[in-house]
CSV table of C-alpha atoms and ligand atoms in Angstrom, one decimal:
chain,number,residue,atom,x,y,z
A,1,MET,CA,13.5,16.9,-35.4
A,2,ALA,CA,11.2,16.1,-32.4
A,3,THR,CA,7.8,15.0,-33.4
A,4,ASN,CA,4.7,14.4,-31.7
A,5,ILE,CA,5.2,10.8,-30.9
A,6,ASP,CA,8.7,11.2,-29.7
A,7,LEU,CA,7.7,10.4,-26.3
A,8,ASN,CA,10.3,8.0,-25.4
A,9,GLY,CA,12.5,9.9,-22.9
A,10,PHE,CA,10.3,12.9,-22.9
A,11,ASP,CA,11.1,15.3,-19.9
A,12,GLU,CA,8.3,14.6,-17.3
A,13,SER,CA,9.8,17.1,-14.7
A,14,ALA,CA,7.1,19.8,-15.5
A,15,TRP,CA,4.2,17.7,-15.4
A,16,HIS,CA,1.4,17.6,-12.7
A,17,PRO,CA,1.0,14.3,-10.7
A,18,GLU,CA,-2.3,13.4,-12.5
A,19,THR,CA,-0.4,13.7,-15.8
A,20,LEU,CA,2.5,11.5,-14.3
A,21,GLY,CA,-0.3,9.0,-13.6
A,22,VAL,CA,-1.3,8.8,-17.2
A,23,ARG,CA,1.9,9.5,-19.0
A,24,ALA,CA,5.1,8.8,-16.9
A,25,GLY,CA,7.4,5.9,-17.8
A,26,ASN,CA,5.5,5.0,-20.8
A,27,GLN,CA,7.5,3.7,-23.6
A,28,MET,CA,6.5,3.0,-27.2
A,29,THR,CA,7.7,0.4,-29.6
A,30,ALA,CA,8.4,0.8,-33.2
A,31,PHE,CA,4.6,0.0,-33.9
A,32,GLY,CA,3.5,3.3,-32.1
A,33,GLU,CA,0.9,1.8,-29.8
A,34,ASN,CA,-1.0,4.3,-27.7
A,35,SER,CA,-1.7,1.9,-24.9
A,36,GLU,CA,1.3,0.3,-23.5
A,37,ALA,CA,2.7,-3.2,-24.8
A,38,LEU,CA,2.3,-6.4,-22.8
A,39,PHE,CA,5.6,-8.0,-23.2
A,40,LEU,CA,4.8,-11.8,-22.5
A,41,ASN,CA,8.2,-13.4,-23.0
A,42,SER,CA,10.7,-14.9,-20.7
A,43,SER,CA,13.9,-14.1,-22.4
A,44,PHE,CA,15.5,-11.6,-24.6
A,45,ARG,CA,17.6,-12.2,-27.7
A,46,PHE,CA,21.2,-10.6,-28.3
A,47,LYS,CA,22.5,-9.6,-31.8
A,48,SER,CA,25.7,-11.5,-31.0
A,49,ALA,CA,27.6,-13.6,-28.3
A,50,ALA,CA,29.7,-10.4,-27.6
A,51,GLN,CA,26.3,-8.5,-27.0
A,52,ALA,CA,25.2,-11.2,-24.5
A,53,ALA,CA,28.5,-11.2,-22.7
A,54,ALA,CA,28.1,-7.4,-22.5
A,55,ARG,CA,24.6,-7.4,-21.1
A,56,PHE,CA,25.5,-10.2,-18.6
A,57,GLY,CA,28.6,-8.1,-17.7
A,58,GLY,CA,26.6,-5.2,-17.0
A,59,THR,CA,28.7,-3.0,-19.5
A,60,GLU,CA,25.6,-2.6,-21.9
A,61,PRO,CA,22.2,-1.8,-20.4
A,62,GLY,CA,19.3,-3.9,-21.7
A,63,ASN,CA,17.0,-6.8,-20.9
A,64,ILE,CA,18.3,-10.3,-20.5
A,65,TYR,CA,15.7,-12.2,-18.8
A,66,SER,CA,12.2,-11.5,-17.3
A,67,ARG,CA,13.1,-12.5,-13.8
A,68,PHE,CA,15.6,-9.5,-13.9
A,69,THR,CA,13.7,-6.9,-15.9
A,70,ASN,CA,10.8,-6.9,-18.4
A,71,PRO,CA,9.8,-3.7,-20.4
A,72,THR,CA,6.1,-3.7,-19.1
A,73,VAL,CA,7.4,-4.3,-15.6
A,74,THR,CA,9.8,-1.4,-16.1
A,75,MET,CA,7.1,1.1,-17.4
A,76,PHE,CA,5.0,0.2,-14.3
A,77,GLN,CA,8.2,0.8,-12.1
A,78,ASP,CA,9.1,4.0,-13.6
A,79,LYS,CA,5.3,5.5,-13.4
A,80,LEU,CA,5.0,4.6,-9.6
A,81,ALA,CA,8.5,5.9,-9.1
A,82,ALA,CA,7.7,9.3,-10.7
A,83,LEU,CA,4.2,9.3,-8.7
A,84,GLU,CA,6.2,8.7,-5.4
A,85,GLY,CA,9.0,10.9,-6.1
A,86,ALA,CA,11.3,7.9,-5.8
A,87,GLU,CA,14.8,7.5,-7.6
A,88,GLN,CA,13.8,3.9,-8.1
A,89,CYS,CA,11.1,1.2,-8.0
A,90,VAL,CA,11.4,-2.5,-7.5
A,91,ALA,CA,8.1,-4.2,-8.6
A,92,THR,CA,7.5,-7.6,-6.7
A,93,SER,CA,5.0,-10.4,-6.9
A,94,SER,CA,3.0,-9.2,-3.9
A,95,GLY,CA,2.9,-6.7,-1.2
A,96,MET,CA,4.3,-9.4,1.1
A,97,SER,CA,7.2,-10.2,-1.2
A,98,ALA,CA,8.0,-6.2,-1.5
A,99,ILE,CA,8.4,-6.3,2.5
A,100,LEU,CA,10.4,-9.5,2.3
A,101,ALA,CA,12.6,-8.1,-0.4
A,102,CYS,CA,13.1,-4.9,1.5
A,103,VAL,CA,14.1,-6.6,4.6
A,104,MET,CA,16.4,-9.2,2.8
A,105,GLY,CA,18.0,-6.5,0.8
A,106,LEU,CA,18.7,-4.1,3.6
A,107,CYS,CA,19.2,-6.2,6.8
A,108,SER,CA,21.3,-9.2,7.9
A,109,ALA,CA,21.1,-11.5,10.8
A,110,GLY,CA,21.6,-9.8,14.1
A,111,ASP,CA,19.9,-6.6,12.8
A,112,HIS,CA,16.9,-5.1,14.5
A,113,ILE,CA,13.8,-3.6,13.3
A,114,VAL,CA,11.4,-1.3,15.2
A,115,ALA,CA,7.8,-1.9,13.7
A,116,SER,CA,4.5,-0.4,14.6
A,117,ARG,CA,2.0,-2.9,16.5
A,118,SER,CA,-0.7,-1.7,14.1
A,119,ILE,CA,0.7,-2.9,10.8
A,120,PHE,CA,-1.1,-5.5,8.5
A,121,GLY,CA,-1.4,-8.9,10.3
A,122,THR,CA,0.7,-11.0,7.8
A,123,SER,CA,3.5,-8.3,7.9
A,124,VAL,CA,3.5,-9.1,11.9
A,125,GLN,CA,3.6,-12.8,11.1
A,126,LEU,CA,6.6,-12.3,8.5
A,127,PHE,CA,8.4,-10.3,11.1
A,128,SER,CA,7.8,-12.2,14.4
A,129,ASN,CA,7.6,-16.1,13.0
A,130,ILE,CA,9.5,-16.2,9.7
A,131,LEU,CA,12.3,-13.4,9.9
A,132,LYS,CA,13.1,-14.2,13.6
A,133,ARG,CA,14.0,-17.7,12.7
A,134,TRP,CA,16.8,-16.1,10.7
A,135,GLY,CA,18.2,-13.9,13.2
A,136,LEU,CA,16.4,-10.9,13.1
A,137,GLU,CA,15.2,-8.8,16.0
A,138,VAL,CA,11.9,-7.0,15.9
A,139,THR,CA,10.4,-4.9,18.7
A,140,PHE,CA,6.9,-3.8,18.2
A,141,VAL,CA,5.7,-0.5,19.5
A,142,SER,CA,2.8,2.0,19.6
A,143,LEU,CA,2.1,3.8,16.2
A,144,THR,CA,1.5,7.1,17.8
A,145,ASP,CA,3.9,7.1,20.9
A,146,LEU,CA,7.1,8.6,19.6
A,147,LYS,CA,8.9,8.1,22.9
A,148,GLU,CA,8.3,4.1,22.6
A,149,TRP,CA,10.1,4.4,19.2
A,150,GLN,CA,13.0,6.2,20.8
A,151,GLY,CA,13.2,3.6,23.7
A,152,ALA,CA,13.3,0.6,21.3
A,153,ILE,CA,16.4,1.8,19.4
A,154,THR,CA,19.4,-0.6,19.8
A,155,PRO,CA,22.9,-0.2,18.1
A,156,LYS,CA,21.7,-3.0,15.6
A,157,THR,CA,18.4,-1.1,14.7
A,158,LYS,CA,18.3,-0.7,10.8
A,159,LEU,CA,14.7,0.0,9.9
A,160,PHE,CA,11.5,1.7,11.2
A,161,PHE,CA,8.6,0.1,10.0
A,162,VAL,CA,5.0,1.9,9.8
A,163,GLU,CA,1.6,1.9,8.2
A,164,THR,CA,-0.3,5.4,8.4
A,165,PRO,CA,-3.1,5.5,8.5
A,166,SER,CA,-3.5,2.2,10.4
A,167,ASN,CA,-5.8,-0.6,9.7
A,168,PRO,CA,-8.7,-0.8,10.9
A,169,LEU,CA,-8.6,2.3,13.2
A,170,THR,CA,-7.3,4.6,11.0
A,171,GLU,CA,-4.7,6.1,13.6
A,172,VAL,CA,-2.1,8.5,12.0
A,173,CYS,CA,1.7,8.7,12.7
A,174,ASP,CA,3.5,11.9,12.3
A,175,ILE,CA,5.8,10.8,9.4
A,176,SER,CA,8.5,13.6,9.8
A,177,ALA,CA,8.9,13.3,13.3
A,178,LEU,CA,9.4,9.6,13.1
A,179,ALA,CA,11.8,10.1,10.4
A,180,LYS,CA,13.9,12.5,12.3
A,181,ILE,CA,14.1,9.6,15.3
A,182,ALA,CA,15.2,7.1,12.6
A,183,HIS,CA,17.8,9.2,11.0
A,184,GLU,CA,19.3,10.1,14.5
A,185,ALA,CA,19.7,6.3,15.0
A,186,ASN,CA,21.3,5.9,11.7
A,187,ALA,CA,18.1,3.9,10.7
A,188,LEU,CA,15.8,4.1,7.7
A,189,LEU,CA,12.1,4.9,7.7
A,190,VAL,CA,10.0,2.4,5.7
A,191,VAL,CA,6.3,3.4,5.1
A,192,ASP,CA,3.8,1.0,3.7
A,193,ASN,CA,1.9,3.6,1.6
A,194,CYS,CA,-0.9,1.1,0.7
A,195,PHE,CA,-3.9,2.9,2.1
A,196,CYS,CA,-3.1,6.1,0.7
A,197,THR,CA,-1.2,5.7,-2.4
A,198,PRO,CA,0.9,8.6,-3.9
A,199,ALA,CA,-2.6,10.2,-4.9
A,200,ILE,CA,-3.1,11.2,-1.2
A,201,GLN,CA,0.1,10.9,0.6
A,202,LEU,CA,3.7,11.2,-0.3
A,203,PRO,CA,6.0,9.8,2.4
A,204,LEU,CA,9.2,10.5,0.8
A,205,LYS,CA,8.5,14.2,0.8
A,206,LEU,CA,7.8,13.9,4.5
A,207,GLY,CA,11.3,12.5,5.1
A,208,ALA,CA,10.7,8.8,4.8
A,209,ASP,CA,13.4,6.7,3.3
A,210,ILE,CA,11.4,3.8,1.6
A,211,ILE,CA,8.0,3.1,0.7
A,212,ILE,CA,6.2,-0.3,0.4
A,213,HIS,CA,3.2,-1.0,-1.7
A,214,SER,CA,0.6,-3.8,-2.2
A,215,ALA,CA,-0.4,-3.1,-5.6
A,216,THR,CA,-3.1,-5.5,-5.0
A,217,LYS,CA,-5.3,-2.8,-3.5
A,218,TYR,CA,-5.9,0.7,-4.9
A,219,ILE,CA,-3.1,0.4,-7.7
A,220,ASP,CA,-4.9,-2.3,-9.4
A,221,GLY,CA,-8.3,-0.7,-8.0
A,222,GLN,CA,-10.5,-3.6,-9.2
A,223,GLY,CA,-9.4,-6.6,-7.3
A,224,ARG,CA,-7.7,-8.4,-10.3
A,225,CYS,CA,-4.1,-9.2,-9.5
A,226,LEU,CA,-1.6,-9.6,-7.0
A,227,GLY,CA,1.7,-7.3,-7.0
A,228,GLY,CA,3.8,-5.1,-4.9
A,229,ALA,CA,6.7,-2.4,-4.9
A,230,VAL,CA,9.5,-1.2,-3.1
A,231,LEU,CA,10.7,2.2,-3.7
A,232,GLY,CA,13.4,4.8,-2.5
A,233,SER,CA,16.9,5.9,-3.5
A,234,LYS,CA,19.1,4.0,-6.0
A,235,VAL,CA,21.6,3.2,-3.2
A,236,HIS,CA,19.0,1.7,-1.1
A,237,MET,CA,17.1,-0.2,-4.0
A,238,GLU,CA,20.3,-1.7,-5.6
A,239,PRO,CA,20.5,-4.5,-2.7
A,240,VAL,CA,16.8,-4.8,-2.8
A,241,TYR,CA,16.9,-5.4,-6.6
A,242,GLY,CA,19.9,-7.7,-6.3
A,243,PHE,CA,17.7,-9.8,-3.8
A,244,LEU,CA,14.8,-10.0,-6.3
A,245,ARG,CA,16.7,-11.0,-9.4
A,246,THR,CA,18.3,-13.8,-7.5
A,247,ALA,CA,15.3,-15.1,-5.3
A,248,GLY,CA,12.9,-14.5,-8.2
A,249,VAL,CA,9.9,-12.6,-6.1
A,250,THR,CA,9.4,-10.8,-9.5
A,251,MET,CA,6.2,-9.1,-10.9
A,252,SER,CA,4.7,-10.8,-13.5
A,253,ALA,CA,4.5,-8.8,-17.0
A,254,PHE,CA,0.7,-9.5,-17.2
A,255,ASN,CA,0.2,-8.0,-13.5
A,256,ALA,CA,2.4,-5.0,-14.4
A,257,TRP,CA,0.3,-4.3,-17.5
A,258,VAL,CA,-3.0,-4.2,-15.4
A,259,PHE,CA,-1.2,-2.1,-12.7
A,260,LEU,CA,-0.2,0.5,-15.4
A,261,LYS,CA,-3.6,0.9,-16.5
A,262,GLY,CA,-4.7,1.1,-12.9
A,263,LEU,CA,-2.4,4.1,-12.3
A,264,GLU,CA,-3.9,6.1,-15.2
A,265,THR,CA,-7.0,6.4,-13.1
A,266,LEU,CA,-5.6,6.5,-9.8
A,267,PHE,CA,-6.0,10.1,-8.9
A,268,ILE,CA,-9.9,10.3,-10.1
A,269,ARG,CA,-10.4,6.8,-8.3
A,270,MET,CA,-8.7,8.0,-4.9
A,271,GLU,CA,-10.6,11.1,-5.0
A,272,ALA,CA,-13.9,9.3,-5.5
A,273,HIS,CA,-13.1,6.9,-2.8
A,274,ALA,CA,-12.5,9.4,-0.3
A,275,LYS,CA,-15.5,11.7,-1.5
A,276,ASN,CA,-17.8,8.6,-0.9
A,277,ALA,CA,-16.0,7.6,2.5
A,278,LEU,CA,-16.4,11.2,4.1
A,279,VAL,CA,-20.2,11.2,3.2
A,280,LEU,CA,-20.8,7.7,4.6
A,281,ALA,CA,-18.5,8.4,7.9
A,282,THR,CA,-20.5,11.5,8.5
A,283,TRP,CA,-23.7,9.5,7.9
A,284,LEU,CA,-22.5,6.6,10.2
A,285,GLU,CA,-21.7,9.4,13.0
A,286,ALA,CA,-25.4,10.2,13.2
A,287,GLN,CA,-27.0,6.6,13.1
A,288,PRO,CA,-28.4,5.5,16.4
A,289,GLN,CA,-26.9,2.0,16.3
A,290,VAL,CA,-23.3,3.4,15.8
A,291,GLY,CA,-20.8,4.3,18.4
A,292,ARG,CA,-17.4,5.6,17.4
A,293,VAL,CA,-16.6,6.3,13.8
A,294,PHE,CA,-13.2,6.2,12.7
A,295,TYR,CA,-12.1,8.1,9.7
A,296,PRO,CA,-9.2,10.7,9.4
A,297,GLY,CA,-11.2,12.9,7.3
A,298,LEU,CA,-13.9,13.5,10.0
A,299,GLN,CA,-13.4,16.7,12.4
A,300,SER,CA,-13.9,14.3,15.4
A,301,HIS,CA,-10.9,12.1,14.5
A,302,PRO,CA,-8.4,12.9,17.3
A,303,GLN,CA,-5.6,13.5,14.8
A,304,HIS,CA,-7.9,15.2,12.1
A,305,ALA,CA,-5.2,18.1,11.8
A,306,LEU,CA,-2.1,15.9,11.5
A,307,ALA,CA,-3.8,13.7,8.9
A,308,MET,CA,-5.1,16.7,6.8
A,309,GLN,CA,-1.4,18.0,6.9
A,310,GLN,CA,0.1,14.8,5.6
A,311,GLN,CA,-2.7,13.4,3.2
A,312,THR,CA,-4.8,15.5,0.6
A,313,SER,CA,-8.0,13.6,1.8
A,314,GLY,CA,-9.0,10.9,4.5
A,315,GLY,CA,-8.8,8.0,2.1
A,316,GLY,CA,-11.4,5.2,1.4
A,317,ILE,CA,-11.2,3.1,4.7
A,318,VAL,CA,-13.9,4.0,7.2
A,319,SER,CA,-14.2,1.9,10.6
A,320,PHE,CA,-17.1,2.0,13.1
A,321,GLU,CA,-18.4,0.5,16.3
A,322,VAL,CA,-21.8,-1.4,16.3
A,323,LYS,CA,-23.9,-0.8,19.5
A,324,PRO,CA,-25.2,-4.0,20.7
A,325,LYS,CA,-29.2,-4.1,21.1
A,326,ALA,CA,-30.6,-5.6,24.3
A,327,GLY,CA,-29.6,-9.4,24.6
A,328,GLN,CA,-26.9,-9.1,21.8
A,329,THR,CA,-23.4,-9.5,22.1
A,330,ALA,CA,-21.0,-6.9,20.6
A,331,GLN,CA,-20.0,-9.4,18.0
A,332,GLU,CA,-23.6,-10.4,17.3
A,333,ALA,CA,-24.6,-6.8,16.8
A,334,ALA,CA,-21.6,-6.4,14.1
A,335,TRP,CA,-22.4,-9.7,12.4
A,336,ALA,CA,-26.0,-8.8,12.1
A,337,ILE,CA,-25.1,-5.5,10.4
A,338,ILE,CA,-22.6,-7.6,8.0
A,339,ASP,CA,-25.0,-10.3,7.3
A,340,ALA,CA,-27.7,-7.6,6.4
A,341,THR,CA,-25.9,-6.3,3.6
A,342,LYS,CA,-26.6,-7.1,-0.1
A,343,LEU,CA,-24.8,-4.8,-2.1
A,344,ILE,CA,-21.4,-4.5,0.0
A,345,SER,CA,-19.3,-7.6,-0.5
A,346,ILE,CA,-18.2,-9.4,2.6
A,347,THR,CA,-14.4,-9.9,1.7
A,348,ALA,CA,-11.1,-9.0,3.3
A,349,ASN,CA,-9.6,-7.2,0.4
A,350,LEU,CA,-9.6,-3.4,-0.1
A,351,GLY,CA,-9.1,-0.8,-2.8
A,352,ASP,CA,-11.7,-2.3,-5.1
A,353,ALA,CA,-14.5,-0.3,-7.1
A,354,LYS,CA,-16.7,-2.7,-5.1
A,355,SER,CA,-17.2,-1.7,-1.4
A,356,THR,CA,-16.0,-4.3,1.1
A,357,ILE,CA,-17.0,-4.8,4.7
A,358,THR,CA,-15.1,-7.1,7.4
A,359,HIS,CA,-15.3,-7.9,10.9
A,360,PRO,CA,-11.6,-7.3,12.0
A,361,ALA,CA,-11.9,-9.1,15.5
A,362,THR,CA,-12.7,-12.6,13.7
A,363,THR,CA,-11.0,-12.3,10.4
A,364,THR,CA,-8.0,-10.0,9.7
A,365,HIS,CA,-7.1,-9.7,13.6
A,366,SER,CA,-8.2,-13.1,14.6
A,367,ARG,CA,-4.7,-14.4,15.1
A,368,VAL,CA,-4.1,-11.6,17.6
A,369,THR,CA,-4.8,-12.6,21.1
A,370,ALA,CA,-8.1,-11.3,22.6
A,371,GLU,CA,-6.2,-9.2,25.1
A,372,ALA,CA,-3.7,-7.8,22.4
A,373,ARG,CA,-6.9,-6.9,20.3
A,374,ALA,CA,-8.5,-4.9,23.4
A,375,ALA,CA,-5.2,-3.1,23.9
A,376,ALA,CA,-5.2,-2.0,20.1
A,377,GLY,CA,-8.8,-0.9,20.2
A,378,ILE,CA,-10.2,-3.3,17.9
A,379,THR,CA,-13.3,-4.5,19.8
A,380,ASP,CA,-15.9,-7.3,18.9
A,381,GLY,CA,-18.2,-4.4,17.7
A,382,LEU,CA,-16.0,-2.8,15.1
A,383,VAL,CA,-16.9,-3.1,11.5
A,384,ARG,CA,-14.6,-1.9,8.6
A,385,ILE,CA,-15.8,-0.8,5.3
A,386,ALA,CA,-13.4,-0.2,2.3
A,387,VAL,CA,-15.7,2.2,0.6
A,388,GLY,CA,-16.0,1.5,-3.2
A,389,LEU,CA,-17.0,3.6,-6.1
A,390,GLU,CA,-21.0,2.7,-6.2
A,391,HIS,CA,-23.3,5.6,-5.4
A,392,VAL,CA,-23.0,6.4,-1.7
A,393,GLU,CA,-27.0,6.5,-1.2
A,394,ASP,CA,-27.0,2.8,-2.2
A,395,LEU,CA,-24.4,2.1,0.4
A,396,LYS,CA,-26.3,3.8,3.0
A,397,ALA,CA,-29.2,1.9,2.1
A,398,ASP,CA,-27.4,-1.4,2.3
A,399,LEU,CA,-26.6,-0.4,5.8
A,400,ALA,CA,-30.0,0.8,7.0
A,401,LEU,CA,-30.3,-1.6,9.8
A,402,LEU,CA,-27.9,1.0,11.5
A,403,SER,CA,-30.7,3.5,11.5
A,404,LYS,CA,-33.2,1.6,13.6
B,1,LIG,C1,-2.6,-6.2,1.7
B,1,LIG,C2,-1.6,-5.5,2.4
B,1,LIG,C3,-0.4,-6.0,2.3
B,1,LIG,C4,0.1,-7.4,1.6
B,1,LIG,O1,-0.1,-7.4,0.2
B,1,LIG,P1,-0.4,-8.6,-0.7
B,1,LIG,O2,-0.4,-8.0,-1.9
B,1,LIG,O3,-1.5,-9.3,-0.2
B,1,LIG,O4,0.9,-9.3,-0.5
B,1,LIG,C5,0.7,-5.3,2.9
B,1,LIG,N1,0.4,-4.1,3.6
B,1,LIG,C6,-0.9,-3.7,3.5
B,1,LIG,C7,-1.2,-2.4,4.2
B,1,LIG,C8,-1.9,-4.2,3.0
B,1,LIG,O5,-3.3,-4.1,3.1
C-alpha cells in the first residue's frame, strides 16, 4: 500500500516546474529525513565479493565510489535534469569542468567547434589556448549573425557553442534557428544556460542538444560553492560521464547538497532578481549620466521580442554605459560610479543574493585586446550589475551619483 512517505520513485510527470524544483529527484533513506541527506563518504560497501563484481561489471546498478556516483550528487543531477527537461545530467566540479567534460566526451583531435565570440572569457581561453594544443579547431563567430555560423561549418564540425543572453551586453541568439543550422551540419548545439537557468529559459525545448551550467552562479544563489553540470540525452551524456568518472572532475557531495537547497528556491529567486533588474534598468535609462542600457526585458532592447519569446523574463544582469563628465575619460567615469557604491559588492561573481558590480573592460574582458573589445561593443564606460535580492530603492540610492 502506498503511503504518504512513499516518495522514492514518485511519478513527477504531472508536476509544475516550481514543484520539480522543490521535489524532483529527492530520495529518502530509511530514516525518513525531510531534507535531503548529505552523503559524505568516498566509497560504498558491498554485501559480498559477488556483489562487488556485479557492481563493477555493470550488471547490478548501485554506488561504488564517489568519483563515479554519490547519492547526494545523484539527487542534484536528477532534480536539475527534471527542471531542464533533460534525460540525463552529469554534475561536475565547476562550470569550466562542465565545458571541458562536454568537449572531452564528445570530440576528438581534429574535430572542429564553432563558438560565439560573446562567451565567458575563460571559455574562450579553454577553447583557444588549451584545447587547441590537443588538436581541436575552434572558429569564433558573431552571436547573432546566423550567416557567420553557417559559413564557419567544416566537415569536421561537431559542436556549436553559445551563451544567450551574452555577457555583459545581453545580446540574444535565436536558439531554434541556430539548432536547425547545427543539425543540418550534423553538429550538436550546446547552450551555456548559466544566465537564465531553467526558471527562465529551456534551451532543449527550443531545439538545443546540450546544456552547460555553472552551478556556482544562480543555482547556488548565495555565492558559496563551485560546481557545474552538463545535460542532454543519454546517448550524448554517456561519453561525458565516461570522461568524468575517469578524469575525476566530479562534483563534491557537499556542494551538491548546497545546490540541491539552491534549486528549491530557484524559481522565486529568479523572479525576484528579474523584477529588481527590470525596475533598475528602467530607472537607469532615465538617469542623466547614463548612455545606453542593456537589458533584454527593456522595450528598447533591439531583440526584446525574441528574448521574450525564449525567456520568461529578462533575467538578473543589467549593463549600462556611463557618460563621462567634462575632463573625465570613459573609464574614469565608470570607475567613479563603481567606487561610489557602498552596498553593492565590487566583485566578478554573479547570481548571488548580493548585488555585484564590475567594469568588464578592465576585469572579465581585460585579456581581450582593445580592438576586439571595441568590436564587441564593450566600451570603457560600460558597467555591469548582477542585480541581487536587496530592495531596489537601496540599489538606486547606491547609484545616486548617476542622477547628477
Ligand atoms: C562563471 C561562468 C562559467 C564558469 O563557471 P565556474 O563555475 O566559475 O567554473 C561558465 N559560463 C558562464 C556563462 C559563467 O558565467
